[in-house]
mmCIF file of C-alpha atoms in Angstrom:
data_model
loop_
_atom_site.group_PDB
_atom_site.id
_atom_site.type_symbol
_atom_site.label_atom_id
_atom_site.label_comp_id
_atom_site.label_asym_id
_atom_site.label_seq_id
_atom_site.Cartn_x
_atom_site.Cartn_y
_atom_site.Cartn_z
ATOM 1 C CA ARG A 1 22.147 -20.314 23.136
ATOM 2 C CA PRO A 2 24.222 -17.785 25.134
ATOM 3 C CA PRO A 3 22.945 -17.488 28.727
ATOM 4 C CA GLU A 4 22.755 -13.682 28.435
ATOM 5 C CA ARG A 5 20.395 -13.989 25.466
ATOM 6 C CA GLU A 6 18.238 -16.399 27.425
ATOM 7 C CA ASN A 7 18.137 -13.964 30.340
ATOM 8 C CA ALA A 8 17.223 -11.073 28.030
ATOM 9 C CA VAL A 9 13.949 -12.632 26.913
ATOM 10 C CA ALA A 10 12.871 -13.235 30.528
ATOM 11 C CA SER A 11 10.779 -16.333 29.838
ATOM 12 C CA GLY A 12 10.444 -17.119 33.548
ATOM 13 C CA ARG A 13 11.502 -20.714 32.874
ATOM 14 C CA ASP A 14 14.503 -22.442 34.467
ATOM 15 C CA PRO A 15 16.877 -23.185 31.552
ATOM 16 C CA ILE A 16 18.668 -26.497 31.096
ATOM 17 C CA ALA A 17 22.467 -26.082 30.999
ATOM 18 C CA LEU A 18 24.647 -28.404 28.944
ATOM 19 C CA LYS A 19 27.473 -30.165 30.776
ATOM 20 C CA ASN A 20 29.870 -30.090 27.814
ATOM 21 C CA PRO A 21 28.733 -27.324 25.437
ATOM 22 C CA ILE A 22 30.611 -27.041 22.161
ATOM 23 C CA SER A 23 30.677 -23.276 22.688
ATOM 24 C CA ILE A 24 29.889 -20.733 25.394
ATOM 25 C CA LYS A 25 27.358 -19.367 22.885
ATOM 26 C CA ALA A 26 25.467 -22.659 23.119
ATOM 27 C CA ALA A 27 25.674 -23.291 26.845
ATOM 28 C CA VAL A 28 21.943 -23.632 27.590
ATOM 29 C CA LEU A 29 18.951 -25.051 25.718
ATOM 30 C CA ARG A 30 16.424 -22.498 24.566
ATOM 31 C CA THR A 31 13.358 -21.964 26.734
ATOM 32 C CA ASN A 32 11.503 -20.059 23.994
ATOM 33 C CA LEU A 33 11.627 -19.243 20.288
ATOM 34 C CA LEU A 34 11.552 -15.483 20.727
ATOM 35 C CA ALA A 35 15.277 -14.833 21.102
ATOM 36 C CA GLY A 36 16.127 -16.801 17.966
ATOM 37 C CA MET A 37 13.475 -15.032 15.922
ATOM 38 C CA LEU A 38 14.681 -11.642 17.161
ATOM 39 C CA GLU A 39 18.237 -12.505 16.145
ATOM 40 C CA SER A 40 17.052 -13.585 12.674
ATOM 41 C CA ALA A 41 14.922 -10.467 12.276
ATOM 42 C CA ALA A 42 17.815 -8.219 13.363
ATOM 43 C CA TRP A 43 20.156 -9.956 10.888
ATOM 44 C CA ASN A 44 17.726 -9.242 8.034
ATOM 45 C CA LYS A 45 17.000 -5.683 9.178
ATOM 46 C CA ASN A 46 20.711 -4.875 9.348
ATOM 47 C CA ARG A 47 21.017 -5.988 5.720
ATOM 48 C CA GLY A 48 18.375 -3.648 4.403
ATOM 49 C CA ALA A 49 15.081 -5.506 4.897
ATOM 50 C CA GLU A 50 12.349 -2.919 5.454
ATOM 51 C CA GLY A 51 10.021 -5.538 6.892
ATOM 52 C CA VAL A 52 10.586 -8.934 8.490
ATOM 53 C CA HIS A 53 7.679 -11.363 8.951
ATOM 54 C CA ILE A 54 8.791 -14.841 10.021
ATOM 55 C CA PHE A 55 7.671 -17.955 11.862
ATOM 56 C CA GLU A 56 9.392 -20.931 13.421
ATOM 57 C CA VAL A 57 8.257 -24.316 14.709
ATOM 58 C CA GLY A 58 10.554 -26.108 17.119
ATOM 59 C CA ASN A 59 11.051 -27.569 20.566
ATOM 60 C CA VAL A 60 11.811 -25.547 23.692
ATOM 61 C CA TYR A 61 13.199 -26.942 26.958
ATOM 62 C CA TRP A 62 13.125 -26.066 30.647
ATOM 63 C CA PHE A 63 13.121 -27.501 34.161
ATOM 64 C CA GLU A 64 9.776 -27.741 35.924
ATOM 65 C CA ASN A 65 9.651 -29.207 39.443
ATOM 66 C CA GLU A 66 13.204 -30.430 38.847
ATOM 67 C CA ARG A 67 12.085 -32.450 35.823
ATOM 68 C CA PRO A 68 13.076 -31.551 32.245
ATOM 69 C CA GLU A 69 10.240 -30.461 29.970
ATOM 70 C CA GLU A 70 10.251 -30.442 26.158
ATOM 71 C CA ARG A 71 7.431 -28.749 24.251
ATOM 72 C CA LEU A 72 6.788 -28.215 20.545
ATOM 73 C CA THR A 73 6.142 -24.501 19.989
ATOM 74 C CA LEU A 74 5.099 -22.143 17.193
ATOM 75 C CA GLY A 75 6.635 -18.672 17.086
ATOM 76 C CA LEU A 76 5.623 -15.685 14.963
ATOM 77 C CA LEU A 77 7.348 -12.317 14.591
ATOM 78 C CA SER A 78 6.492 -9.246 12.541
ATOM 79 C CA THR A 79 8.208 -5.866 12.346
ATOM 80 C CA GLY A 80 8.632 -3.051 9.840
ATOM 81 C CA LEU A 81 6.744 -2.549 6.598
ATOM 82 C CA MET A 82 4.251 -4.890 4.998
ATOM 83 C CA PRO A 83 4.357 -5.275 1.198
ATOM 84 C CA ALA A 84 1.895 -3.004 -0.580
ATOM 85 C CA ALA A 85 -1.211 -4.607 -2.084
ATOM 86 C CA GLY A 86 -0.513 -2.961 -5.452
ATOM 87 C CA TRP A 87 2.125 -0.874 -7.194
ATOM 88 C CA GLN A 88 0.092 2.310 -6.673
ATOM 89 C CA GLU A 89 -0.178 1.802 -2.914
ATOM 90 C CA LYS A 90 2.434 2.615 -0.303
ATOM 91 C CA PRO A 91 3.695 -0.052 2.113
ATOM 92 C CA ALA A 92 2.187 0.218 5.607
ATOM 93 C CA SER A 93 3.719 -0.694 8.943
ATOM 94 C CA THR A 94 2.750 -4.021 10.436
ATOM 95 C CA ASP A 95 0.499 -3.964 13.484
ATOM 96 C CA PHE A 96 -1.032 -5.952 16.316
ATOM 97 C CA PHE A 97 -3.903 -7.217 14.186
ATOM 98 C CA LEU A 98 -1.659 -8.905 11.623
ATOM 99 C CA LEU A 99 -0.582 -11.461 14.234
ATOM 100 C CA LYS A 100 -4.082 -11.764 15.655
ATOM 101 C CA GLY A 101 -5.487 -12.494 12.199
ATOM 102 C CA ALA A 102 -2.704 -14.988 11.429
ATOM 103 C CA LEU A 103 -3.394 -16.897 14.646
ATOM 104 C CA GLU A 104 -7.144 -16.923 14.036
ATOM 105 C CA ALA A 105 -6.598 -18.195 10.479
ATOM 106 C CA ALA A 106 -4.197 -20.922 11.647
ATOM 107 C CA MET A 107 -6.511 -22.094 14.415
ATOM 108 C CA GLY A 108 -9.450 -22.146 12.019
ATOM 109 C CA SER A 109 -7.514 -24.155 9.410
ATOM 110 C CA LEU A 110 -6.458 -26.649 12.067
ATOM 111 C CA ARG A 111 -10.081 -26.769 13.324
ATOM 112 C CA TYR A 112 -9.147 -25.875 16.899
ATOM 113 C CA GLU A 113 -12.193 -23.792 17.731
ATOM 114 C CA PRO A 114 -13.720 -21.865 19.379
ATOM 115 C CA VAL A 115 -10.866 -19.385 19.823
ATOM 116 C CA THR A 116 -11.069 -16.469 22.246
ATOM 117 C CA PHE A 117 -8.676 -13.858 23.657
ATOM 118 C CA GLU A 118 -8.094 -12.295 27.060
ATOM 119 C CA ASP A 119 -5.968 -9.371 28.244
ATOM 120 C CA LEU A 120 -2.476 -10.393 29.315
ATOM 121 C CA ASN A 121 0.282 -8.922 31.469
ATOM 122 C CA HIS A 122 3.611 -10.577 30.689
ATOM 123 C CA ALA A 123 7.292 -9.681 30.894
ATOM 124 C CA TYR A 124 7.629 -9.920 27.085
ATOM 125 C CA PHE A 125 5.007 -7.345 26.213
ATOM 126 C CA GLU A 126 4.036 -3.719 26.698
ATOM 127 C CA GLU A 127 1.268 -3.245 29.236
ATOM 128 C CA GLY A 128 -2.149 -3.217 27.601
ATOM 129 C CA GLN A 129 -0.702 -4.450 24.286
ATOM 130 C CA ALA A 130 -0.893 -8.225 24.694
ATOM 131 C CA LEU A 131 -3.488 -10.991 24.647
ATOM 132 C CA THR A 132 -3.686 -14.599 25.743
ATOM 133 C CA LEU A 133 -4.835 -17.039 23.044
ATOM 134 C CA LEU A 134 -7.414 -19.490 24.390
ATOM 135 C CA CYS A 135 -8.755 -22.609 22.721
ATOM 136 C CA ARG A 136 -11.960 -23.874 24.311
ATOM 137 C CA GLU A 137 -11.350 -21.477 27.195
ATOM 138 C CA GLN A 138 -7.869 -22.871 27.977
ATOM 139 C CA PRO A 139 -4.731 -20.740 27.335
ATOM 140 C CA VAL A 140 -2.453 -22.143 24.634
ATOM 141 C CA GLY A 141 -0.436 -19.080 23.593
ATOM 142 C CA ARG A 142 0.228 -15.360 23.866
ATOM 143 C CA PHE A 143 1.050 -12.481 21.551
ATOM 144 C CA GLY A 144 1.459 -8.734 21.492
ATOM 145 C CA LEU A 145 3.794 -5.757 21.187
ATOM 146 C CA LEU A 146 7.233 -6.480 22.632
ATOM 147 C CA ARG A 147 8.565 -4.222 25.365
ATOM 148 C CA LYS A 148 10.677 -1.411 23.942
ATOM 149 C CA ALA A 149 13.601 -2.362 26.201
ATOM 150 C CA LEU A 150 13.477 -5.994 25.065
ATOM 151 C CA ALA A 151 13.359 -5.032 21.375
ATOM 152 C CA ALA A 152 16.267 -2.635 21.940
ATOM 153 C CA GLU A 153 18.360 -5.516 23.383
ATOM 154 C CA PHE A 154 18.369 -6.951 19.861
ATOM 155 C CA GLY A 155 18.921 -3.629 18.072
ATOM 156 C CA PHE A 156 15.347 -2.605 17.266
ATOM 157 C CA ASP A 157 14.111 0.976 17.617
ATOM 158 C CA GLN A 158 10.750 0.147 16.018
ATOM 159 C CA ASP A 159 7.670 -1.822 17.002
ATOM 160 C CA VAL A 160 8.123 -5.591 17.093
ATOM 161 C CA PHE A 161 5.116 -7.897 17.411
ATOM 162 C CA ALA A 162 5.555 -11.524 18.433
ATOM 163 C CA ALA A 163 3.572 -14.619 19.381
ATOM 164 C CA GLU A 164 4.229 -18.023 20.899
ATOM 165 C CA VAL A 165 1.793 -20.952 20.797
ATOM 166 C CA ASP A 166 2.272 -24.151 22.793
ATOM 167 C CA LEU A 167 1.607 -26.721 20.062
ATOM 168 C CA GLY A 168 2.109 -29.625 22.444
ATOM 169 C CA GLN A 169 -0.745 -28.379 24.585
ATOM 170 C CA LEU A 170 -2.843 -27.495 21.557
ATOM 171 C CA PHE A 171 -2.368 -30.847 19.790
ATOM 172 C CA ALA A 172 -3.462 -32.660 22.945
ATOM 173 C CA LYS A 173 -6.963 -31.353 22.191
ATOM 174 C CA GLN A 174 -9.262 -33.045 19.707
ATOM 175 C CA PRO A 175 -9.840 -30.854 16.631
ATOM 176 C CA LYS A 176 -13.303 -30.512 15.204
ATOM 177 C CA ALA A 177 -14.246 -33.036 12.548
ATOM 178 C CA PHE A 178 -14.432 -31.897 8.945
ATOM 179 C CA GLN A 179 -17.926 -30.885 7.900
ATOM 180 C CA TYR A 180 -18.744 -30.653 4.227
ATOM 181 C CA VAL A 181 -21.643 -28.503 3.075
ATOM 182 C CA PRO A 182 -22.845 -27.724 -0.451
ATOM 183 C CA VAL A 183 -21.873 -24.434 -2.056
ATOM 184 C CA PRO A 184 -24.677 -21.940 -1.224
ATOM 185 C CA ARG A 185 -27.283 -21.661 -3.968
ATOM 186 C CA PHE A 186 -28.752 -18.413 -2.720
ATOM 187 C CA PRO A 187 -27.038 -15.037 -2.262
ATOM 188 C CA ALA A 188 -26.057 -13.580 1.084
ATOM 189 C CA VAL A 189 -27.108 -10.172 2.376
ATOM 190 C CA SER A 190 -24.507 -8.006 4.133
ATOM 191 C CA ARG A 191 -25.310 -5.116 6.445
ATOM 192 C CA ASP A 192 -22.951 -2.873 8.401
ATOM 193 C CA LEU A 193 -23.871 -1.493 11.818
ATOM 194 C CA SER A 194 -21.930 0.976 13.960
ATOM 195 C CA PHE A 195 -22.748 1.219 17.636
ATOM 196 C CA LEU A 196 -21.365 2.743 20.809
ATOM 197 C CA VAL A 197 -20.271 0.642 23.774
ATOM 198 C CA ASP A 198 -18.363 1.286 26.978
ATOM 199 C CA ALA A 199 -14.604 1.362 26.411
ATOM 200 C CA SER A 200 -14.281 -1.718 28.649
ATOM 201 C CA VAL A 201 -16.386 -3.809 26.222
ATOM 202 C CA THR A 202 -14.286 -5.803 23.752
ATOM 203 C CA TYR A 203 -15.145 -7.421 20.444
ATOM 204 C CA GLN A 204 -14.784 -10.757 22.235
ATOM 205 C CA ASP A 205 -17.729 -9.734 24.429
ATOM 206 C CA VAL A 206 -19.764 -9.079 21.288
ATOM 207 C CA LYS A 207 -18.798 -12.485 19.859
ATOM 208 C CA LYS A 208 -19.770 -14.263 23.072
ATOM 209 C CA ALA A 209 -23.124 -12.460 23.208
ATOM 210 C CA LEU A 210 -23.956 -13.385 19.611
ATOM 211 C CA ALA A 211 -22.813 -16.981 20.109
ATOM 212 C CA LYS A 212 -25.200 -17.274 23.044
ATOM 213 C CA LEU A 213 -28.070 -15.789 21.030
ATOM 214 C CA ALA A 214 -27.313 -17.888 17.898
ATOM 215 C CA PRO A 215 -29.753 -15.908 15.718
ATOM 216 C CA PRO A 216 -31.243 -17.692 12.703
ATOM 217 C CA LEU A 217 -30.052 -16.691 9.222
ATOM 218 C CA LEU A 218 -26.885 -15.037 10.592
ATOM 219 C CA GLU A 219 -24.093 -16.725 8.632
ATOM 220 C CA SER A 220 -21.103 -14.734 9.916
ATOM 221 C CA PHE A 221 -19.962 -11.372 11.248
ATOM 222 C CA ASP A 222 -16.660 -9.469 11.369
ATOM 223 C CA LEU A 223 -15.313 -6.365 13.054
ATOM 224 C CA THR A 224 -14.522 -3.771 10.378
ATOM 225 C CA ASP A 225 -13.572 -0.781 12.541
ATOM 226 C CA ARG A 226 -12.938 0.290 16.123
ATOM 227 C CA PHE A 227 -12.848 4.038 16.700
ATOM 228 C CA SER A 228 -12.510 6.474 19.569
ATOM 229 C CA GLY A 229 -11.911 10.198 19.323
ATOM 230 C CA PRO A 230 -13.305 13.677 19.920
ATOM 231 C CA SER A 231 -16.537 12.812 18.127
ATOM 232 C CA ILE A 232 -17.161 9.884 20.521
ATOM 233 C CA ALA A 233 -18.414 10.437 24.065
ATOM 234 C CA SER A 234 -15.850 10.029 26.826
ATOM 235 C CA GLY A 235 -15.567 6.440 28.042
ATOM 236 C CA LYS A 236 -17.150 5.083 24.850
ATOM 237 C CA VAL A 237 -15.848 3.451 21.669
ATOM 238 C CA SER A 238 -17.499 2.878 18.327
ATOM 239 C CA LEU A 239 -17.528 -0.642 16.900
ATOM 240 C CA SER A 240 -18.470 -1.240 13.268
ATOM 241 C CA VAL A 241 -19.514 -4.799 12.497
ATOM 242 C CA ARG A 242 -20.445 -6.354 9.158
ATOM 243 C CA PHE A 243 -23.199 -8.974 9.464
ATOM 244 C CA ARG A 244 -23.818 -11.518 6.708
ATOM 245 C CA TYR A 245 -27.221 -13.221 6.431
ATOM 246 C CA ARG A 246 -28.272 -16.141 4.248
ATOM 247 C CA HIS A 247 -31.247 -18.510 3.964
ATOM 248 C CA PRO A 248 -30.333 -22.064 2.907
ATOM 249 C CA LYS A 249 -33.494 -22.646 0.848
ATOM 250 C CA ARG A 250 -34.537 -19.321 -0.676
ATOM 251 C CA THR A 251 -33.519 -15.759 -1.420
ATOM 252 C CA LEU A 252 -33.788 -13.521 1.620
ATOM 253 C CA LEU A 253 -36.294 -10.695 1.730
ATOM 254 C CA ALA A 254 -35.520 -7.331 3.323
ATOM 255 C CA GLU A 255 -38.080 -7.942 6.054
ATOM 256 C CA ASP A 256 -36.397 -11.267 6.925
ATOM 257 C CA VAL A 257 -33.118 -9.486 7.578
ATOM 258 C CA ASP A 258 -34.861 -6.622 9.398
ATOM 259 C CA HIS A 259 -36.395 -9.071 11.869
ATOM 260 C CA VAL A 260 -33.128 -10.863 12.685
ATOM 261 C CA GLU A 261 -31.210 -7.596 12.817
ATOM 262 C CA GLN A 262 -33.656 -6.156 15.329
ATOM 263 C CA GLU A 263 -33.354 -9.309 17.443
ATOM 264 C CA ILE A 264 -29.558 -8.966 17.424
ATOM 265 C CA LEU A 265 -29.628 -5.285 18.346
ATOM 266 C CA LEU A 266 -32.066 -5.748 21.193
ATOM 267 C CA HIS A 267 -29.983 -8.609 22.576
ATOM 268 C CA LEU A 268 -26.751 -6.587 22.396
ATOM 269 C CA LYS A 269 -28.498 -3.642 24.034
ATOM 270 C CA SER A 270 -29.706 -5.867 26.870
ATOM 271 C CA VAL A 271 -26.372 -7.644 27.428
ATOM 272 C CA LEU A 272 -23.801 -4.966 26.559
ATOM 273 C CA GLY A 273 -25.764 -1.717 26.619
ATOM 274 C CA ILE A 274 -24.979 -0.788 23.017
ATOM 275 C CA GLN A 275 -26.464 2.227 21.271
ATOM 276 C CA LEU A 276 -26.599 2.698 17.518
ATOM 277 C CA ARG A 277 -24.625 5.728 16.410
ATOM 278 C CA GLU A 278 -27.407 6.646 13.986
ATOM 279 C CA GLY A 279 -30.061 6.721 16.701
ATOM 280 C CA LYS A 280 -31.986 4.551 19.123
ATOM 281 C CA ILE A 281 -32.372 0.863 18.461
ATOM 282 C CA ASP A 282 -35.845 0.535 19.966
ATOM 283 C CA ASN A 283 -37.710 2.662 17.430
#
């Protein structure tokens, strides 16, 4: 890779120079996958691609304490338009949550859980637009919105989202064993709740609180919306979460769900100070 390209991505790693490179454009070994993915994305964009969504798996190299390091790495990059879901729908621009969802899906399929995220400040990314990926509370990757100046170095005047995951570090962990369960015989019950929290409270905080509570009958939950605006009090955000309940041995009754739901709400009020948008939770 050309040294100037390696400098542009500002990985913070000491690159390994080749003694007899075949070309000045391949004078150092790559310390990251980002520069290569940006070059590939720019090549496709310059040839008319409205959206580029790519990944790469490969080794990266650097000096650490004067010793060469080699690490298998996963890179993801997304920019431009996403394909429309149907012919009647318009394509939408990619966003931060596409990468986040892809990483969560990959980690779940590989059984490296639990996965959490923390705010990240890094030379690659815009401030406040990046997260660290943690597996069992240890950082294994990072992702976010690339700095405008960095994207411009490769010819982009649009948002570019990227991720890097240290597969060497990840694969050193023991994945969860496969667990097989019968297909559920009884239907699930889904309920949506919208509540206000302080702007500093993240969805990860909600996940941690519910994991600690481990309420019975709660099968899963997902964030469906995060909203702030004139209709929301200053310093607050609205989170909408879809809860799914199921009993393994019988059909759930409304009062069963009411009881667990009230337990969840009271716990979230105690730990995170939530307030239902529709009214008080302690009625």
